[in-house]
Short mmCIF file of C-alpha atoms in Angstrom, two decimals:
data_model
loop_
_atom_site.label_atom_id
_atom_site.label_comp_id
_atom_site.label_asym_id
_atom_site.label_seq_id
_atom_site.Cartn_x
_atom_site.Cartn_y
_atom_site.Cartn_z
CA MET U 173 109.24 -154.54 16.62
CA SER U 174 108.64 -151.36 14.56
CA LYS U 175 107.85 -147.92 16.30
CA PRO U 176 105.58 -145.33 15.02
CA PHE U 177 108.21 -142.55 14.58
CA GLY U 178 111.83 -142.11 13.86
CA VAL U 179 114.41 -139.53 12.98
CA LEU U 180 116.95 -139.48 10.00
CA LEU U 181 119.75 -137.25 9.60
CA ALA U 182 121.20 -136.32 6.26
CA SER U 183 124.33 -134.07 6.20
CA HIS U 184 127.07 -133.11 3.84
CA VAL U 185 129.73 -134.10 6.20
CA GLU U 186 130.09 -137.60 7.77
CA GLU U 187 131.21 -136.09 11.04
CA LEU U 188 128.67 -133.44 11.28
CA ALA U 189 125.86 -136.24 10.71
CA PHE U 190 127.41 -138.36 13.53
CA GLY U 191 127.99 -135.44 15.76
CA VAL U 192 124.34 -134.47 15.72
CA TYR U 193 123.30 -138.35 15.99
CA LYS U 194 125.50 -138.52 19.08
CA LEU U 195 123.80 -135.18 20.62
CA LEU U 196 120.36 -136.53 19.91
CA LYS U 197 121.14 -139.98 21.31
CA GLU U 198 122.06 -138.71 24.65
CA SER U 199 118.41 -137.44 25.21
CA ALA U 200 116.45 -139.45 22.88
CA THR U 201 117.66 -143.05 23.81
CA ASN U 202 114.62 -144.87 22.52
CA THR U 203 114.08 -142.88 19.35
CA PRO U 204 114.79 -144.94 16.15
CA LEU U 205 117.62 -142.65 14.94
CA THR U 206 119.82 -143.23 11.77
CA TYR U 207 122.09 -141.02 9.98
CA ALA U 208 123.98 -140.58 6.58
CA GLY U 209 126.63 -138.32 5.99
CA GLY U 210 129.16 -137.19 2.90
CA THR U 211 129.60 -139.21 -0.06
CA ASP U 212 130.34 -142.84 -0.71
CA GLU U 213 133.93 -141.82 -0.73
CA GLY U 214 133.75 -139.88 2.69
CA ASN U 215 133.90 -136.52 0.85
CA ILE U 216 131.70 -133.69 1.28
CA GLY U 217 128.28 -134.02 -0.28
CA SER U 218 125.30 -136.39 -0.17
CA SER U 219 125.09 -139.94 -1.03
CA PHE U 220 121.85 -141.75 -2.61
CA ASP U 221 123.25 -145.28 -1.26
CA LYS U 222 123.90 -144.03 2.26
CA ILE U 223 120.68 -142.21 2.68
CA MET U 224 118.66 -145.31 1.31
CA GLN U 225 120.50 -147.55 3.81
CA ALA U 226 119.86 -145.11 6.69
CA VAL U 227 116.15 -145.16 5.56
CA GLU U 228 116.18 -149.06 5.70
CA GLU U 229 117.80 -149.28 8.96
CA ASN U 230 115.61 -146.91 10.73
CA GLU U 231 113.12 -149.20 12.54
CA ALA U 232 110.14 -146.47 12.36
CA ASP U 233 106.96 -146.74 10.16
CA HIS U 234 107.22 -142.93 9.74
CA ILE U 235 110.38 -141.19 9.52
CA TYR U 236 111.24 -137.45 10.02
CA ALA U 237 114.17 -136.71 7.89
CA PHE U 238 116.33 -133.51 8.52
CA TYR U 239 119.14 -132.26 6.03
CA ASP U 240 121.65 -129.60 6.32
CA LEU U 241 121.62 -128.05 2.87
CA GLY U 242 119.80 -128.27 -0.22
CA SER U 243 121.63 -131.15 -2.20
CA ALA U 244 121.00 -133.40 0.62
CA LYS U 245 117.26 -132.59 0.64
CA MET U 246 117.08 -133.53 -3.29
CA THR U 247 118.84 -136.76 -2.60
CA LEU U 248 116.44 -137.44 0.22
CA GLU U 249 113.48 -136.68 -2.02
CA MET U 250 114.84 -138.99 -4.67
CA VAL U 251 115.25 -141.88 -1.97
CA SER U 252 111.76 -141.20 -0.72
CA GLU U 253 110.36 -141.33 -4.09
CA MET U 254 112.00 -144.81 -4.88
CA CYS U 255 111.39 -146.73 -1.53
CA ASP U 256 108.22 -147.67 0.11
CA LYS U 257 108.80 -146.27 3.50
CA SER U 258 107.03 -143.20 4.72
CA ILE U 259 109.38 -140.37 4.81
CA GLU U 260 108.74 -136.78 5.73
CA ILE U 261 111.26 -134.36 4.74
CA VAL U 262 111.33 -131.28 7.32
CA ASP U 263 112.47 -128.07 6.17
CA CYS U 264 113.69 -127.13 9.97
CA ALA U 265 116.90 -125.82 11.28
CA PHE U 266 118.97 -129.05 11.16
CA ILE U 267 119.99 -129.62 14.72
CA GLU U 268 117.14 -127.80 16.52
CA GLY U 269 114.51 -129.68 14.37
CA ALA U 270 115.90 -132.96 14.71
CA PHE U 271 116.53 -132.62 18.32
CA THR U 272 112.82 -131.50 18.99
CA ALA U 273 111.62 -134.31 16.90
CA SER U 274 113.73 -136.71 18.67
CA VAL U 275 112.94 -135.81 22.30
CA LEU U 276 109.13 -135.70 21.43
CA ILE U 277 109.23 -139.17 19.78
CA ASN U 278 111.35 -140.38 22.68
CA GLY U 279 108.50 -138.97 25.14
CA GLY U 280 105.78 -141.02 23.30
CA ASN U 281 104.12 -137.76 21.73
CA GLU U 282 101.27 -138.16 18.97
CA LYS U 283 102.19 -136.80 15.41
CA GLU U 284 100.13 -133.47 16.10
CA ALA U 285 102.08 -132.57 18.79
CA ILE U 286 105.23 -133.13 17.29
CA ASP U 287 104.36 -131.44 14.18
CA LYS U 288 103.34 -128.28 16.16
CA GLN U 289 106.48 -127.92 17.81
CA LEU U 290 108.47 -128.34 14.41
CA THR U 291 106.47 -125.61 12.83
CA PRO U 292 108.24 -122.75 14.19
CA LEU U 293 111.63 -124.15 13.45
CA LYS U 294 111.01 -124.02 9.83
CA ILE U 295 113.59 -121.92 8.11
CA LYS U 296 114.05 -123.07 4.67
CA MET M 114 112.08 -136.79 -34.60
CA LYS M 115 112.35 -139.60 -32.11
CA LEU M 116 115.68 -140.75 -30.60
CA THR M 117 116.82 -144.46 -30.96
CA GLY M 118 118.74 -146.09 -28.20
CA LYS M 119 121.62 -145.94 -30.36
CA GLN M 120 121.49 -142.15 -30.60
CA THR M 121 120.85 -141.50 -26.92
CA ARG M 122 123.65 -143.70 -26.08
CA ALA M 123 125.88 -141.80 -28.34
CA TRP M 124 124.58 -138.55 -27.21
CA LEU M 125 125.09 -139.23 -23.55
CA LEU M 126 128.79 -140.75 -24.14
CA ASN M 127 129.47 -137.36 -26.09
CA PHE M 128 128.17 -135.45 -23.07
CA SER M 129 130.52 -137.38 -20.70
CA ALA M 130 133.54 -136.76 -22.92
CA LYS M 131 132.93 -133.01 -22.96
CA ILE M 132 132.26 -132.99 -19.13
CA GLN M 133 135.68 -134.74 -18.49
CA GLU M 134 137.43 -132.33 -20.69
CA LYS M 135 136.02 -129.25 -18.92
CA LYS M 136 136.08 -130.67 -15.42
CA GLN M 137 138.52 -127.99 -14.17
CA ASP M 138 136.78 -125.12 -16.19
CA LEU M 139 133.51 -126.25 -14.32
CA ASN M 140 135.32 -126.40 -10.90
CA ASP M 141 136.76 -123.04 -11.56
CA LEU M 142 133.23 -121.42 -12.21
CA ASP M 143 131.74 -123.11 -9.24
CA GLN M 144 134.70 -121.93 -6.92
CA ALA M 145 133.55 -118.40 -7.67
CA ILE M 146 129.98 -118.70 -6.40
CA GLY M 147 129.65 -122.36 -4.86
CA ASP M 148 131.70 -125.09 -3.48
CA GLY M 149 134.09 -125.35 -6.25
CA ASP M 150 133.29 -129.11 -6.94
CA HIS M 151 130.87 -129.15 -9.84
CA GLY M 152 133.41 -130.42 -12.28
CA SER M 153 134.77 -133.10 -10.29
CA ASN M 154 131.20 -134.04 -9.26
CA MET M 155 129.94 -134.01 -12.73
CA ALA M 156 133.14 -135.97 -14.02
CA ARG M 157 132.55 -138.78 -11.33
CA GLY M 158 128.74 -138.91 -12.40
CA VAL M 159 129.33 -139.11 -16.31
CA HIS M 160 132.23 -141.64 -15.72
CA ALA M 161 129.47 -143.84 -13.73
CA VAL M 162 127.07 -143.20 -16.73
CA GLU M 163 129.84 -144.45 -19.25
CA GLU M 164 130.32 -147.60 -17.45
CA ALA M 165 126.70 -148.00 -17.24
CA ILE M 166 125.85 -147.63 -20.90
CA LYS M 167 129.00 -148.26 -22.88
CA ASN M 168 128.03 -151.92 -23.68
CA GLU M 169 124.21 -151.38 -24.13
CA ASN M 170 124.20 -151.32 -27.96
CA HIS M 171 120.71 -152.70 -28.50
CA THR M 172 119.01 -151.20 -25.39
CA PRO M 173 115.68 -148.78 -25.89
CA ALA M 174 116.55 -145.38 -25.25
CA SER M 175 114.45 -145.11 -22.03
CA GLU M 176 116.66 -147.84 -20.47
CA ILE M 177 119.70 -146.05 -21.50
CA LEU M 178 118.37 -142.98 -19.87
CA LYS M 179 117.30 -144.66 -16.69
CA LYS M 180 120.86 -146.44 -16.22
CA ALA M 181 122.30 -142.90 -16.86
CA ALA M 182 119.87 -141.35 -14.25
CA MET M 183 120.66 -143.80 -11.43
CA ALA M 184 124.50 -143.39 -12.25
CA MET M 185 124.25 -139.68 -11.73
CA VAL M 186 122.12 -139.96 -8.66
CA SER M 187 124.43 -142.36 -6.91
CA LYS M 188 127.84 -141.06 -8.08
CA VAL M 189 127.67 -137.16 -8.19
CA GLY M 190 127.32 -136.40 -4.49
CA GLY M 191 126.11 -132.82 -5.09
CA ALA M 192 122.74 -131.33 -6.12
CA SER M 193 123.58 -131.87 -9.88
CA GLY M 194 123.17 -135.61 -9.15
CA PRO M 195 119.46 -135.40 -8.31
CA LEU M 196 119.11 -132.75 -10.74
CA TYR M 197 120.41 -134.46 -13.89
CA GLY M 198 118.98 -137.76 -12.48
CA THR M 199 115.45 -136.53 -12.27
CA ALA M 200 115.73 -134.83 -15.83
CA PHE M 201 116.99 -138.27 -17.28
CA LEU M 202 114.26 -140.29 -15.35
CA GLU M 203 111.36 -137.83 -16.68
CA MET M 204 112.96 -138.08 -20.12
CA ALA M 205 113.00 -141.78 -19.92
CA LYS M 206 109.25 -141.89 -19.36
CA VAL M 207 108.57 -140.36 -22.66
CA ILE M 208 111.54 -140.97 -24.96
CA ASP M 209 110.34 -144.13 -26.53
CA THR M 210 107.00 -142.70 -27.71
CA GLU M 211 107.45 -139.09 -27.99
CA GLU M 212 109.09 -136.52 -30.31
CA LEU M 213 112.63 -134.92 -29.15
CA PRO M 214 111.24 -131.73 -28.03
CA THR M 215 108.56 -133.27 -25.65
CA VAL M 216 111.17 -135.35 -24.24
CA LEU M 217 113.50 -132.39 -23.42
CA ALA M 218 110.37 -130.45 -21.98
CA ALA M 219 109.83 -133.59 -19.69
CA GLY M 220 113.68 -133.05 -18.50
CA LEU M 221 113.15 -129.37 -17.91
CA ASP M 222 109.99 -130.17 -15.81
CA GLY M 223 112.12 -132.68 -13.83
CA VAL M 224 114.77 -130.17 -13.26
CA LYS M 225 112.03 -127.61 -12.00
CA LYS M 226 110.32 -130.32 -9.93
CA ARG M 227 113.50 -131.27 -8.10
CA SER M 228 114.87 -127.63 -7.67
CA LYS M 229 111.66 -126.04 -7.21
CA ALA M 230 113.18 -123.17 -9.09
CA ASP M 231 111.20 -120.66 -11.17
CA ALA M 232 112.33 -118.64 -14.01
CA ASP M 233 115.39 -116.28 -13.24
CA GLU M 234 116.72 -117.98 -10.09
CA LYS M 235 120.03 -118.55 -11.93
CA THR M 236 119.67 -122.24 -12.00
CA MET M 237 120.01 -125.04 -14.77
CA ALA M 238 116.41 -124.41 -15.45
CA ASP M 239 117.17 -120.92 -16.64
CA MET M 240 119.32 -122.41 -19.38
CA TRP M 241 117.22 -125.29 -20.31
CA ALA M 242 114.07 -123.25 -21.02
CA PRO M 243 115.21 -121.08 -24.00
CA VAL M 244 116.77 -124.32 -25.48
CA VAL M 245 113.59 -126.37 -25.05
CA LYS M 246 111.52 -123.56 -26.74
CA ALA M 247 114.03 -123.29 -29.72
CA LEU M 248 114.02 -127.18 -30.15
CA GLN M 249 110.35 -126.84 -30.35
CA GLU M 250 110.40 -124.28 -33.04
CA LYS M 251 113.10 -126.24 -34.71
CA LYS M 252 115.59 -123.57 -34.19
CA LEU M 253 118.09 -124.90 -31.87
CA THR M 254 121.75 -123.64 -32.77
CA LYS M 255 125.01 -123.34 -30.98
CA ASP M 256 124.32 -119.56 -30.62
CA VAL M 257 121.03 -120.22 -29.01
CA ILE M 258 122.84 -122.55 -26.49
CA ASN M 259 125.74 -120.13 -25.78
CA GLU M 260 123.13 -117.23 -25.44
CA SER M 261 121.30 -119.16 -22.88
CA VAL M 262 124.29 -119.82 -20.83
CA GLU M 263 125.51 -116.28 -21.03
CA ALA M 264 122.05 -115.07 -19.94
CA THR M 265 122.43 -116.64 -16.57
CA LYS M 266 125.39 -114.31 -15.76
CA GLU M 267 123.65 -111.17 -14.89
CA LEU M 268 120.90 -113.00 -12.70
CA LYS M 269 120.89 -113.04 -9.15
CA ALA M 270 120.95 -116.45 -7.54
CA THR M 271 117.99 -117.19 -5.29
CA LYS M 272 118.13 -120.90 -5.22
CA GLY M 273 121.13 -123.24 -4.56
CA ARG M 274 124.38 -122.48 -2.98
CA ALA M 275 125.04 -119.36 -4.75
CA SER M 276 121.95 -117.58 -3.13
CA TYR M 277 124.03 -117.34 -0.19
CA LEU M 278 125.97 -114.81 -1.92
CA ASN M 279 122.86 -112.61 -2.76
CA GLU M 280 124.16 -109.83 -5.15
CA GLY M 281 127.45 -111.39 -5.08
CA SER M 282 126.35 -114.06 -7.53
CA ILE M 283 125.69 -111.38 -10.35
CA GLY M 284 128.31 -111.40 -13.02
CA HIS M 285 129.15 -115.09 -12.80
CA LEU M 286 127.99 -117.67 -14.71
CA ASP M 287 125.63 -120.56 -13.28
CA PRO M 288 128.02 -123.66 -13.24
CA GLY M 289 125.02 -125.95 -13.69
CA SER M 290 123.86 -124.21 -16.79
CA VAL M 291 127.41 -124.27 -18.20
CA SER M 292 127.52 -128.09 -17.68
CA SER M 293 123.98 -128.50 -19.18
CA SER M 294 125.29 -126.49 -22.32
CA TYR M 295 127.50 -129.52 -22.95
CA LEU M 296 124.55 -131.76 -22.91
CA PHE M 297 122.95 -129.82 -25.62
CA PHE M 298 126.03 -129.38 -27.80
CA ALA M 299 126.50 -132.98 -27.55
CA LEU M 300 122.85 -133.43 -28.83
CA LEU M 301 123.45 -130.96 -31.79
CA GLU M 302 126.73 -132.93 -32.50
CA GLU M 303 124.88 -136.41 -32.58
CA VAL M 304 121.57 -135.72 -33.86
CA ASP M 305 119.94 -133.40 -36.70
CA VAL M 306 117.77 -132.05 -34.05
CA ASN M 307 115.81 -129.48 -36.37
CA GLU M 308 115.11 -132.29 -38.81
#
């Protein structure tokens, strides 16, 4: 069954994406969480295919997407333009933003409450 | 003039050859103000472009560009993937019906849309803008392209990885503008653009 909100992590480094995922998972056990890190070859960069897969595997209707640096954002934008899912790219501090969204979603908060707490974390 | 599928394919294959030849130079330029992988990223991207279009001898220009766009987006791994990818996709929308200057203007709009860059932020857009203008005036030459690249040297980066260096980015060429110059040199070699 799909859930209203989820979180997606897009990082330039596979271990970084997985590390943040691990951190979030500890506190937000029921939040749909998926991640994409590094290029297809496992190098530093962003992968369209990996991000697309993380979108498809996320069971939420509306995905809050967090990224580390600019090119991950651009790749996220391209994925979001080419798929039907509702994706919101959030310009927040990567870890703090994703953590905040994850625990609020886990607590069953409404979109308004989630957005309100993300606003002060916008740094980009 | 309007570009045919054949010309578009020749143009992109020429671009690919130039990028692969200059791969190390592009890495070196990027090492100075970025993460040092622009040449390797672009080379991986254009290699995928080649694979995608090499046997497309009778394909419309728009389809050639779409294939090239998806190859860049999927294989580059850095910001230049979405940037060139979006430029090619926006060009694909108009290339079968519009004249060349309009096509490249659409590409420039794509670059700006993706990078959110204004003028003088030391990005590809700073290199593309004067080239598109010259093309519209039927005055595009190698000199125009070289000057457009050189002009990025004195700009301070306020977008992209180089912006973290602040003033430190001044005095270096923008690597994305240099790789873009190969796209336009390739165009000049394959097509009589001022016709």
